[in-house]
PDB file of C-alpha atoms in Angstrom:
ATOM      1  CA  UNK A   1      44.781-127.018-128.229  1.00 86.00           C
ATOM      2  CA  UNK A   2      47.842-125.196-126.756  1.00 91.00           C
ATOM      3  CA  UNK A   3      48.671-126.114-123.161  1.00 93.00           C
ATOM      4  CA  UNK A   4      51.801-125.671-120.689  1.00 96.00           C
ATOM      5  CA  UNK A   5      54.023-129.203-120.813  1.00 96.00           C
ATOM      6  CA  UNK A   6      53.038-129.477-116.841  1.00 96.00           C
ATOM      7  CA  UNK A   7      49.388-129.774-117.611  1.00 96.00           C
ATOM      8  CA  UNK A   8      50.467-132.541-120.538  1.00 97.00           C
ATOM      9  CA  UNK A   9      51.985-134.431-118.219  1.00 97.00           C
ATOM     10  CA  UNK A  10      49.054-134.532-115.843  1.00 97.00           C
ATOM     11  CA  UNK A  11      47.189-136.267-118.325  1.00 96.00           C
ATOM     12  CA  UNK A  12      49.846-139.124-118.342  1.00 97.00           C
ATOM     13  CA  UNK A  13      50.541-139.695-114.158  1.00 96.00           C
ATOM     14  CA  UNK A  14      52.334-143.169-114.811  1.00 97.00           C
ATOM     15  CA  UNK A  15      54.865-141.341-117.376  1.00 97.00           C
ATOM     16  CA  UNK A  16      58.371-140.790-115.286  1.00 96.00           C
ATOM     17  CA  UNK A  17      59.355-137.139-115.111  1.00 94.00           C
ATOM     18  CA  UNK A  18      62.410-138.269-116.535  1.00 93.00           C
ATOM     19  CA  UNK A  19      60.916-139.842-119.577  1.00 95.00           C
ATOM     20  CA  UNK A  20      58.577-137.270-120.249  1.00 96.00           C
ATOM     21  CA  UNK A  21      61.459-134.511-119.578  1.00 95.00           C
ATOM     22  CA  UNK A  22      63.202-136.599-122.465  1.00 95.00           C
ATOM     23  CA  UNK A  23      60.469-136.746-124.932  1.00 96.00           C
ATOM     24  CA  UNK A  24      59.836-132.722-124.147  1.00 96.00           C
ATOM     25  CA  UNK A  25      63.394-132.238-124.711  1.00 94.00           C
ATOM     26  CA  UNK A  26      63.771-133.644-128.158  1.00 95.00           C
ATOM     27  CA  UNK A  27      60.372-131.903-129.286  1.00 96.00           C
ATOM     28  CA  UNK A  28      62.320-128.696-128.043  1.00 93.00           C
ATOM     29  CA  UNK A  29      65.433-129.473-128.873  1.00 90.00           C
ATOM     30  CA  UNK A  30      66.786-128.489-125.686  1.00 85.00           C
ATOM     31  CA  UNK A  31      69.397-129.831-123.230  1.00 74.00           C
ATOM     32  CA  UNK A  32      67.795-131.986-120.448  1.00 69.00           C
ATOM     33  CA  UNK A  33      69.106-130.309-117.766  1.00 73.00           C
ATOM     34  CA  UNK A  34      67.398-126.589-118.853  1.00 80.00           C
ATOM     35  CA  UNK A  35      63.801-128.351-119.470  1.00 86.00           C
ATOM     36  CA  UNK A  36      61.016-126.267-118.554  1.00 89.00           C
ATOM     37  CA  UNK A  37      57.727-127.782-117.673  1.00 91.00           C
ATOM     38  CA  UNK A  38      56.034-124.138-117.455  1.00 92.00           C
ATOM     39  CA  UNK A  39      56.745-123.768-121.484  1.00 92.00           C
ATOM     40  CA  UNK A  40      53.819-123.556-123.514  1.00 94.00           C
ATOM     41  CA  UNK A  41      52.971-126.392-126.136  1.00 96.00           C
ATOM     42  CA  UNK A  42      51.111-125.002-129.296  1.00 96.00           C
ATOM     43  CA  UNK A  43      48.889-127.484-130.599  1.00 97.00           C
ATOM     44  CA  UNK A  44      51.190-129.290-133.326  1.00 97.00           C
ATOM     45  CA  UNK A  45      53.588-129.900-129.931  1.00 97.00           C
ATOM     46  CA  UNK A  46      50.852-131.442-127.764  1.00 97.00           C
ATOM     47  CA  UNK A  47      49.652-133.350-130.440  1.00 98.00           C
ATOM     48  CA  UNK A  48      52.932-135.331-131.426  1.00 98.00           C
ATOM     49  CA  UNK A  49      53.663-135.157-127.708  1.00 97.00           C
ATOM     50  CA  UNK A  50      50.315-136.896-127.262  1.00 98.00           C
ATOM     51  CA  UNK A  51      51.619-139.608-129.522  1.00 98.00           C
ATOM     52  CA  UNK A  52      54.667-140.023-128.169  1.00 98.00           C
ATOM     53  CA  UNK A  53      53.658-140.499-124.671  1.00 98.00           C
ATOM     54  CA  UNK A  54      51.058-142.885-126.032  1.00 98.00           C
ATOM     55  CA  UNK A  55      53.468-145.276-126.972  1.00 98.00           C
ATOM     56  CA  UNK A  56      55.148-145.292-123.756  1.00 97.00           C
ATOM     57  CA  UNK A  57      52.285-146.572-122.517  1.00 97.00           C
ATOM     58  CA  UNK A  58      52.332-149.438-125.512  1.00 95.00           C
ATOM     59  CA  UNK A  59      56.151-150.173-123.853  1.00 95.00           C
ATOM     60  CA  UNK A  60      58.312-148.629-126.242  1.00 97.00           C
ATOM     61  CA  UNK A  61      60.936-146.838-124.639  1.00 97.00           C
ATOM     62  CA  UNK A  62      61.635-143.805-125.395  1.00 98.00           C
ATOM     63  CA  UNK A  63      65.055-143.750-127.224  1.00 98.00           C
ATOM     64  CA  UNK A  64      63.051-145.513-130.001  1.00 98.00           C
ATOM     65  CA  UNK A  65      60.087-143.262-129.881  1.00 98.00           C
ATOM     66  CA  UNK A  66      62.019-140.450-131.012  1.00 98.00           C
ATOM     67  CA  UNK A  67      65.395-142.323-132.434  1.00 98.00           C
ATOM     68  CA  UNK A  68      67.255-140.990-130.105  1.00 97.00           C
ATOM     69  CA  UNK A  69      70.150-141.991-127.407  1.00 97.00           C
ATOM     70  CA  UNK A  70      72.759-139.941-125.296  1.00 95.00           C
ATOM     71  CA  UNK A  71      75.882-141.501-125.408  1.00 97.00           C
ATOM     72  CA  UNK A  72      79.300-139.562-124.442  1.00 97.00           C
ATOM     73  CA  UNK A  73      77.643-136.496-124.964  1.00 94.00           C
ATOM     74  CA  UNK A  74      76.965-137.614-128.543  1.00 97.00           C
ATOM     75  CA  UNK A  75      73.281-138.016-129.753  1.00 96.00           C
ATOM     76  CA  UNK A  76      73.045-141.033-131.452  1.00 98.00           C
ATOM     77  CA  UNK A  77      70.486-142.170-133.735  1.00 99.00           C
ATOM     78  CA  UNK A  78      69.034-145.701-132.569  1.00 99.00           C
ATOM     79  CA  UNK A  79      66.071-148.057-133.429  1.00 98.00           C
ATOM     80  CA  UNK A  80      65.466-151.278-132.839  1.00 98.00           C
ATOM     81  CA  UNK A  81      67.507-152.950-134.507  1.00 98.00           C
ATOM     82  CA  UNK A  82      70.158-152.323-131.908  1.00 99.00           C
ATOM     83  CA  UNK A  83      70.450-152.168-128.104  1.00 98.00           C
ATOM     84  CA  UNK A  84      69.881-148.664-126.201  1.00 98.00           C
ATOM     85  CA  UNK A  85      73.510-147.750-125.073  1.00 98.00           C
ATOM     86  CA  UNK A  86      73.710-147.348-121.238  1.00 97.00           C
ATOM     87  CA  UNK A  87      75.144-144.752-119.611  1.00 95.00           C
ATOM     88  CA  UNK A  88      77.300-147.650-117.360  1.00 96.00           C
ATOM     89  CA  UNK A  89      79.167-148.573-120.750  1.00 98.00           C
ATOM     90  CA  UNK A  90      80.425-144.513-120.622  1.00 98.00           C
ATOM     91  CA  UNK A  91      82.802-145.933-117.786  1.00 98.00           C
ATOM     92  CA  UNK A  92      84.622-148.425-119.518  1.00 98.00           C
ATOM     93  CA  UNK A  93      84.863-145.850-123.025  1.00 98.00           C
ATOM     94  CA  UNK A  94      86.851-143.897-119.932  1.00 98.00           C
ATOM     95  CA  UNK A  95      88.790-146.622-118.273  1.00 98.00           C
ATOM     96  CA  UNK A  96      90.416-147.857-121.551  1.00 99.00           C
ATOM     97  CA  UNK A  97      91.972-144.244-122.837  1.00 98.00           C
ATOM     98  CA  UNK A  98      94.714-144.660-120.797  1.00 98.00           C
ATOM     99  CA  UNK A  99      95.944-147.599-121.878  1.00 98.00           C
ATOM    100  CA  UNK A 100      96.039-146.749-125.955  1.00 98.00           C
ATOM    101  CA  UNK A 101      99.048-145.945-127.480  1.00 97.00           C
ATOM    102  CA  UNK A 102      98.821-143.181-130.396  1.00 98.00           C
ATOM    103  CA  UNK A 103      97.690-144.543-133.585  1.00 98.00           C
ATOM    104  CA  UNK A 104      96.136-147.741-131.869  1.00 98.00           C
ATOM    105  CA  UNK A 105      94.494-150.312-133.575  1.00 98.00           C
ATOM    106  CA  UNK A 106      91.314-150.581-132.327  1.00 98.00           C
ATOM    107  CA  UNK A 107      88.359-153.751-133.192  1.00 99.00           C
ATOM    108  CA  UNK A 108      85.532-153.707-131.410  1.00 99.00           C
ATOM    109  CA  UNK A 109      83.527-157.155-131.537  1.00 99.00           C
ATOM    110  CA  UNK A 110      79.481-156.361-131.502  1.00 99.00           C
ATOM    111  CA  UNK A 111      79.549-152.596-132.664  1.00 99.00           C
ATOM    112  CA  UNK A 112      75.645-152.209-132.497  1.00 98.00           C
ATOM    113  CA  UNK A 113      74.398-148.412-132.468  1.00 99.00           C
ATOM    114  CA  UNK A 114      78.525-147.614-132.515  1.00 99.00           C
ATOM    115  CA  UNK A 115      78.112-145.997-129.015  1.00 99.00           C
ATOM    116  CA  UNK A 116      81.486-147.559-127.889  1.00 99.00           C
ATOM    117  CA  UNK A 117      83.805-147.329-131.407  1.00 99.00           C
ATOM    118  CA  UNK A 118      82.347-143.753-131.771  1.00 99.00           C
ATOM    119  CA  UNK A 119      82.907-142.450-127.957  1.00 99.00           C
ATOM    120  CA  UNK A 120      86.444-143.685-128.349  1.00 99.00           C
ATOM    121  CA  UNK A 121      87.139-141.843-132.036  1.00 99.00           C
ATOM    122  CA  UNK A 122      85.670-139.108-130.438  1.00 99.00           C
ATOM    123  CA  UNK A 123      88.186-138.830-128.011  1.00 99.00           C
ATOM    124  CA  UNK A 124      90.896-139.627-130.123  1.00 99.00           C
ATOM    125  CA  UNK A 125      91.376-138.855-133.470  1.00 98.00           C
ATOM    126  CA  UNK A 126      94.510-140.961-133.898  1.00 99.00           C
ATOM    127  CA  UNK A 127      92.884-144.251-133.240  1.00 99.00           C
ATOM    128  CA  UNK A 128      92.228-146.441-136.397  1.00 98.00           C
ATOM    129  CA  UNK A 129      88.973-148.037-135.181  1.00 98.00           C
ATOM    130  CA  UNK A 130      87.236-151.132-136.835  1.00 98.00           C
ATOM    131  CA  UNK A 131      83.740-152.586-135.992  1.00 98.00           C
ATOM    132  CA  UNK A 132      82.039-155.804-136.092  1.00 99.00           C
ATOM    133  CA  UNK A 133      78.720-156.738-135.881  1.00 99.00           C
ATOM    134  CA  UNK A 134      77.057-160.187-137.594  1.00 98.00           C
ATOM    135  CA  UNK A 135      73.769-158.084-138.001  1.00 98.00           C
ATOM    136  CA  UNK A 136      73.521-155.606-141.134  1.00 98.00           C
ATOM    137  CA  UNK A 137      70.667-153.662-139.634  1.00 98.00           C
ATOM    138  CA  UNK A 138      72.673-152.928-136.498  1.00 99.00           C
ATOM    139  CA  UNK A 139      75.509-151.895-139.101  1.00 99.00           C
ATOM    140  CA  UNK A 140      73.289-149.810-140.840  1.00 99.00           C
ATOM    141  CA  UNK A 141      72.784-147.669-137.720  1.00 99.00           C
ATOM    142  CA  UNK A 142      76.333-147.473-136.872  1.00 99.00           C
ATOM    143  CA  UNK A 143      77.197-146.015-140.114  1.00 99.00           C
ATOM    144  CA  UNK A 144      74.464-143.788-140.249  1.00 99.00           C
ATOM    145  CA  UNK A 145      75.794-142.568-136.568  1.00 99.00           C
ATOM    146  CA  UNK A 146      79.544-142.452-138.082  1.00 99.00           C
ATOM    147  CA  UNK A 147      78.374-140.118-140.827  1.00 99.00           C
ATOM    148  CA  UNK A 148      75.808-138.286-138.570  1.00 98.00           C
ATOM    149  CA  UNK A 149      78.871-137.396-136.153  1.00 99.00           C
ATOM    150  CA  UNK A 150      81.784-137.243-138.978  1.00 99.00           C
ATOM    151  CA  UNK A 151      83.458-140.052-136.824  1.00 99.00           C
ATOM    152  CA  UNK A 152      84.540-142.237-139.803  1.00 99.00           C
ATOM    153  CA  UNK A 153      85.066-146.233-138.914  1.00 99.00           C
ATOM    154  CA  UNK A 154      85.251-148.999-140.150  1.00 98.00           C
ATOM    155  CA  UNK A 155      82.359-151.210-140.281  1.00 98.00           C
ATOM    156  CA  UNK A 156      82.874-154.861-141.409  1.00 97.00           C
ATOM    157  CA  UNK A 157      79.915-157.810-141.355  1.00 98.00           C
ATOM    158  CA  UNK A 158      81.189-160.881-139.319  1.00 98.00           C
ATOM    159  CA  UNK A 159      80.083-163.066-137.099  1.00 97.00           C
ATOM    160  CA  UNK A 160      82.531-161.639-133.968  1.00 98.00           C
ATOM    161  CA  UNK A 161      85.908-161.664-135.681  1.00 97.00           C
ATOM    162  CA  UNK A 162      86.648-159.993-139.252  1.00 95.00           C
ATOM    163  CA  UNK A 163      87.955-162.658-141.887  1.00 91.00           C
ATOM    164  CA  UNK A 164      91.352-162.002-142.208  1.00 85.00           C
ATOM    165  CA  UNK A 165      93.514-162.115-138.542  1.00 80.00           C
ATOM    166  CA  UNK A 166      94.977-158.485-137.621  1.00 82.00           C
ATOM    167  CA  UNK A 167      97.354-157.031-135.210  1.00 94.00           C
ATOM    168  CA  UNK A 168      95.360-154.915-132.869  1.00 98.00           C
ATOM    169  CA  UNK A 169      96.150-153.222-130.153  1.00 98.00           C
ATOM    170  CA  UNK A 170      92.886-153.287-128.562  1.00 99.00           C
ATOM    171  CA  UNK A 171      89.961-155.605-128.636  1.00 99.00           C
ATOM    172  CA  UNK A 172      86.680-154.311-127.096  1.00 99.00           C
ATOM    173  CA  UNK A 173      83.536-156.207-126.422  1.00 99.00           C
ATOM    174  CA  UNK A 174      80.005-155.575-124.433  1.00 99.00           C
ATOM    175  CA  UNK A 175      79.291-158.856-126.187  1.00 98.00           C
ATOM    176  CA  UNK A 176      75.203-160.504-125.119  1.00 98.00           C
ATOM    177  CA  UNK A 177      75.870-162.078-121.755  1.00 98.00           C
ATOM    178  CA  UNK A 178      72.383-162.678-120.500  1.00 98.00           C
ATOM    179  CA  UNK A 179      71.484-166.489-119.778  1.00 97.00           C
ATOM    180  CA  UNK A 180      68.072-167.721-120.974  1.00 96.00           C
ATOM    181  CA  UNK A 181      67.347-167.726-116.990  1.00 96.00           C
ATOM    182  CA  UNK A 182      67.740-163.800-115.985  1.00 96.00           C
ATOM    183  CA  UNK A 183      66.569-162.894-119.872  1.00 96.00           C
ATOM    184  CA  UNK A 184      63.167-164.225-118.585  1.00 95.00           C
ATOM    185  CA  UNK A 185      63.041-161.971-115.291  1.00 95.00           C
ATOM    186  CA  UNK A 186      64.082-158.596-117.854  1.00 95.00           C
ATOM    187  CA  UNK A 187      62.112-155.794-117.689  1.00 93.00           C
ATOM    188  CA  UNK A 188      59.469-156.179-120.045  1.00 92.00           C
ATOM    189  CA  UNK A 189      60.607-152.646-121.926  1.00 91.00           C
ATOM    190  CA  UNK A 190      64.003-154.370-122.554  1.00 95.00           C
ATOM    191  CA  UNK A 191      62.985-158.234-123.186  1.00 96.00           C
ATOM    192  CA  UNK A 192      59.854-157.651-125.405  1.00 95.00           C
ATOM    193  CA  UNK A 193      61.337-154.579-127.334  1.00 96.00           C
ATOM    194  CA  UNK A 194      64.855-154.342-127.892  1.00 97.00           C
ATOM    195  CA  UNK A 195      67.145-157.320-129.875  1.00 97.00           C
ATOM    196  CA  UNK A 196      67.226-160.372-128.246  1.00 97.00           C
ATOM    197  CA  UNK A 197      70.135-160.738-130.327  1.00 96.00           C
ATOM    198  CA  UNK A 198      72.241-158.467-128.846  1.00 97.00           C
ATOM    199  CA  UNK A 199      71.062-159.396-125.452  1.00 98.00           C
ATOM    200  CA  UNK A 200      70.756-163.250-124.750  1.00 98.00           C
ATOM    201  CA  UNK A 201      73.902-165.879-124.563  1.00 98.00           C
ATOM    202  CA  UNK A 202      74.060-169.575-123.802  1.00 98.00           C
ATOM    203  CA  UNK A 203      76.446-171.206-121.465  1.00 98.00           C
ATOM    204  CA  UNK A 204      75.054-169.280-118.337  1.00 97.00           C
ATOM    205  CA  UNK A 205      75.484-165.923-120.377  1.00 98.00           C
ATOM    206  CA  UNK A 206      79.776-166.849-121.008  1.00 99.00           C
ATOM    207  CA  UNK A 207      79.055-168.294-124.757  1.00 99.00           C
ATOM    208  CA  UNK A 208      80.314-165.055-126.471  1.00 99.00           C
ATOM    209  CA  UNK A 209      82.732-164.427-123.950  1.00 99.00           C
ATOM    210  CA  UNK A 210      84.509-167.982-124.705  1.00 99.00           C
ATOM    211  CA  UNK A 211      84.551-167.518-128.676  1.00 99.00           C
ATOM    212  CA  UNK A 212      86.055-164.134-128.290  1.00 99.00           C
ATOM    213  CA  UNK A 213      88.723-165.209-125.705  1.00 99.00           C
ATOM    214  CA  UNK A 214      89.545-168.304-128.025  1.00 98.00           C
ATOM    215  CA  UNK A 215      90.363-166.192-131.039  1.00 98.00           C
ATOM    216  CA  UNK A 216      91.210-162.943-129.675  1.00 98.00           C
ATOM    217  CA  UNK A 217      94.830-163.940-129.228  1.00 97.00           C
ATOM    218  CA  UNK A 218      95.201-164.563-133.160  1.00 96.00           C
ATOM    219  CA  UNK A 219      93.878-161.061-133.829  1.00 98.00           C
ATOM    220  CA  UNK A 220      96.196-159.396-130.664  1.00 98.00           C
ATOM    221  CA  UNK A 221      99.279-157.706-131.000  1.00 97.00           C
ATOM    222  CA  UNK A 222     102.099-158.492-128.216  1.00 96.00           C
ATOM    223  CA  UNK A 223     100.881-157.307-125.045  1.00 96.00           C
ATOM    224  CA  UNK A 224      97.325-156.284-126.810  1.00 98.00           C
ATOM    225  CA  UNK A 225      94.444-155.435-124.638  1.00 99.00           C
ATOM    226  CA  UNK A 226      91.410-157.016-124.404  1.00 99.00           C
ATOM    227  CA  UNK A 227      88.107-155.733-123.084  1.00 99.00           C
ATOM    228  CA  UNK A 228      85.261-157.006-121.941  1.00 99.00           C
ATOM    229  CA  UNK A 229      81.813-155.570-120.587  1.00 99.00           C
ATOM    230  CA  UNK A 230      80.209-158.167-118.778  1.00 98.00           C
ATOM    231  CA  UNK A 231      77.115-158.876-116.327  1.00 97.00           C
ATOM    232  CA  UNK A 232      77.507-157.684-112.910  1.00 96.00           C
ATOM    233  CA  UNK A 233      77.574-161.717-111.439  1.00 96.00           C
ATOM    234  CA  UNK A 234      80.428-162.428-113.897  1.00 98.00           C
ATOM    235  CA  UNK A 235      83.407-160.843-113.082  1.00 98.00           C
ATOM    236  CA  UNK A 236      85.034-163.490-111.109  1.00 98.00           C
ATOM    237  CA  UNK A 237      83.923-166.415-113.604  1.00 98.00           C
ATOM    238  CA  UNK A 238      85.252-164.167-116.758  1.00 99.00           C
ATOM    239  CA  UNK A 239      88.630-163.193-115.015  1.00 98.00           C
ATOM    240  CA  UNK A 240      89.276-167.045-114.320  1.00 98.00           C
ATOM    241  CA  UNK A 241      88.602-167.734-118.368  1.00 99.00           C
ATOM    242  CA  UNK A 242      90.554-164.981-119.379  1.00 99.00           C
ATOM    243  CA  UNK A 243      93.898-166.132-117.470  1.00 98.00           C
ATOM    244  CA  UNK A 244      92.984-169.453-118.992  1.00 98.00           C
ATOM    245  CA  UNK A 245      93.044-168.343-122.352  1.00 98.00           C
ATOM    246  CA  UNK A 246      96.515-166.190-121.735  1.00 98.00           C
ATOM    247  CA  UNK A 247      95.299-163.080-120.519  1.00 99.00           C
ATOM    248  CA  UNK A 248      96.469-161.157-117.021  1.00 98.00           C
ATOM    249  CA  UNK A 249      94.363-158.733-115.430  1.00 98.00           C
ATOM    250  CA  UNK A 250      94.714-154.921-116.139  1.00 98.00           C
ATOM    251  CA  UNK A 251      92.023-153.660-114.441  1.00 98.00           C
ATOM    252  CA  UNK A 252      88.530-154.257-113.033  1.00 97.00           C
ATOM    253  CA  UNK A 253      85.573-152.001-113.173  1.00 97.00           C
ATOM    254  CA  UNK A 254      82.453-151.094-111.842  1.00 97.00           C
ATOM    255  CA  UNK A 255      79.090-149.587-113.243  1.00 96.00           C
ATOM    256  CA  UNK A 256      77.649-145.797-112.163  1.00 96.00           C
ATOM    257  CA  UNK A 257      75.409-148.111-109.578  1.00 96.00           C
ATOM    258  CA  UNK A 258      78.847-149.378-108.179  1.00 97.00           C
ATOM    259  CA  UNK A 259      78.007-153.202-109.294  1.00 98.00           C
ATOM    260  CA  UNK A 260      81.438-154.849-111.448  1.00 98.00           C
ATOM    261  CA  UNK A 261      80.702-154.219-114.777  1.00 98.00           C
ATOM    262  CA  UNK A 262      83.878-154.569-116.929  1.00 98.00           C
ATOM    263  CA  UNK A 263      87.292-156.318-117.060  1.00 99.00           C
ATOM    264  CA  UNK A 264      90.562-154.690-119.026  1.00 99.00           C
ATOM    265  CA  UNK A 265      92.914-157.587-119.396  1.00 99.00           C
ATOM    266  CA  UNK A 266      96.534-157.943-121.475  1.00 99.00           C
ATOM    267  CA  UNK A 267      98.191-160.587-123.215  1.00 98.00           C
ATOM    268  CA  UNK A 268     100.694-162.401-121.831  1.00 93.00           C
TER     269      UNK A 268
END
């Protein structure tokens, strides 16, 4: 029967506001900042609502109970088969403008949902962007996203680096850098439901981080820039390996919860 969305979510107290604002916001198509609980529902509405808010209480998040992720102000299409972008990843999309020339070269190691690749060729139309990622479902997504959003990329299978060495001006990377320890202590939502591919690495979390940084300086241009994404106990460890492997610090970054979250670093 038809009912106002405040009464819905009465029936549901453990549902966040937040979550349920997103859910009502998709059924409505509206932005999330004009949502209006006191909008009626007609029966169709409460129904899939119903549904939806059902399998929040199963544990699905709810990016994959309607397919849907903000990213950059882009809506993205996800499932999952690839990681939820966070809104923490938006800051290093905005830290690394700065530093590309026009007509970069961009490869981005791990493309998953294409958050990253696409929030970049958003911003700049100049930039000639390829995209790894060893999974083909998580490709899959990333090119139906590039087509969704007319942001055309290039999307290549490979396990981190594309066959054939290149000369790119950039190198990005949120790359899995959760140990087997802290993936145990995850939040049920993200551990039981979204890829443990895309999440867990060995070697304390630094595996990926270590076969990028060994290759990357094959695949850089001259003073290329690398970037890296990177857990928010890492930063210190990962700067030490990256002036190891060559590399001198740009700049270091934190996340919208002010924990370090990213490093930009250049080739010597």
């Amino acid at each position: 029967m038809p009912m106002k969305a405040i009464d819905l979510h009465k029936e549901f107290p453990t549902i966040s506001q937040a979550d349920f604002n997103f859910l009502l916001c998709n059924l409505k198509h509206c932005n999330p900042g004009q949502v209006s609980l006191n909008q009626s529902l007609n029966s169709a509405e409460v129904t899939t609502m119903q549904e939806w808010l059902g399998r929040l209480l199963g544990g699905d998040p709810p990016q994959y109970v309607v397919h849907t992720a903000w990213f950059f102000s882009m809506e993205l299409y996800v499932d999952p088969r690839v990681l939820i972008p966070r809104y923490d990843t938006e800051v290093l999309v905005d830290a690394l403008l700065p530093y590309l020339v026009p007509k970069a070269k961009v490869l981005e190691i791990g493309v998953g949902s294409g958050a990253i690749s696409l929030a970049l060729k958003k911003s700049r139309a100049d930039l000639q962007i390829f995209a790894t990622d060893i999974d083909g479902g998580a490709l899959d997504v990333a090119r139906k996203n590039s087509i969704r959003l007319q942001l055309p990329i290039y999307l290549v299978q490979a396990d981190l680096f594309p066959a054939s060495e290149g000369d790119f001006d950039l190198i990005v990377s949120n790359p899995p850098y959760i140990s087997p320890e802290e993936y145990l202590e995850l939040e049920s939502t993200v551990r039981d439901k979204e890829p443990k591919i895309a999440l867990l690495a060995a070697d304390k979390g630094f595996a990926f981080f270590k076969r990028i940084l060994d290759k990357a300086p094959q695949y850089l241009k001259a003073g290329g820039i690398l970037a890296f994404e990177h857990g928010n106990k890492q930063q210190s460890a990962l700067q030490n390996l990256t002036e190891s492997a060559g590399f001198r610090l740009l700049q270091k970054g934190r996340d919208l919860a002010g924990r370090d979250r990213f490093l930009i670093v250049k080739l010597k």
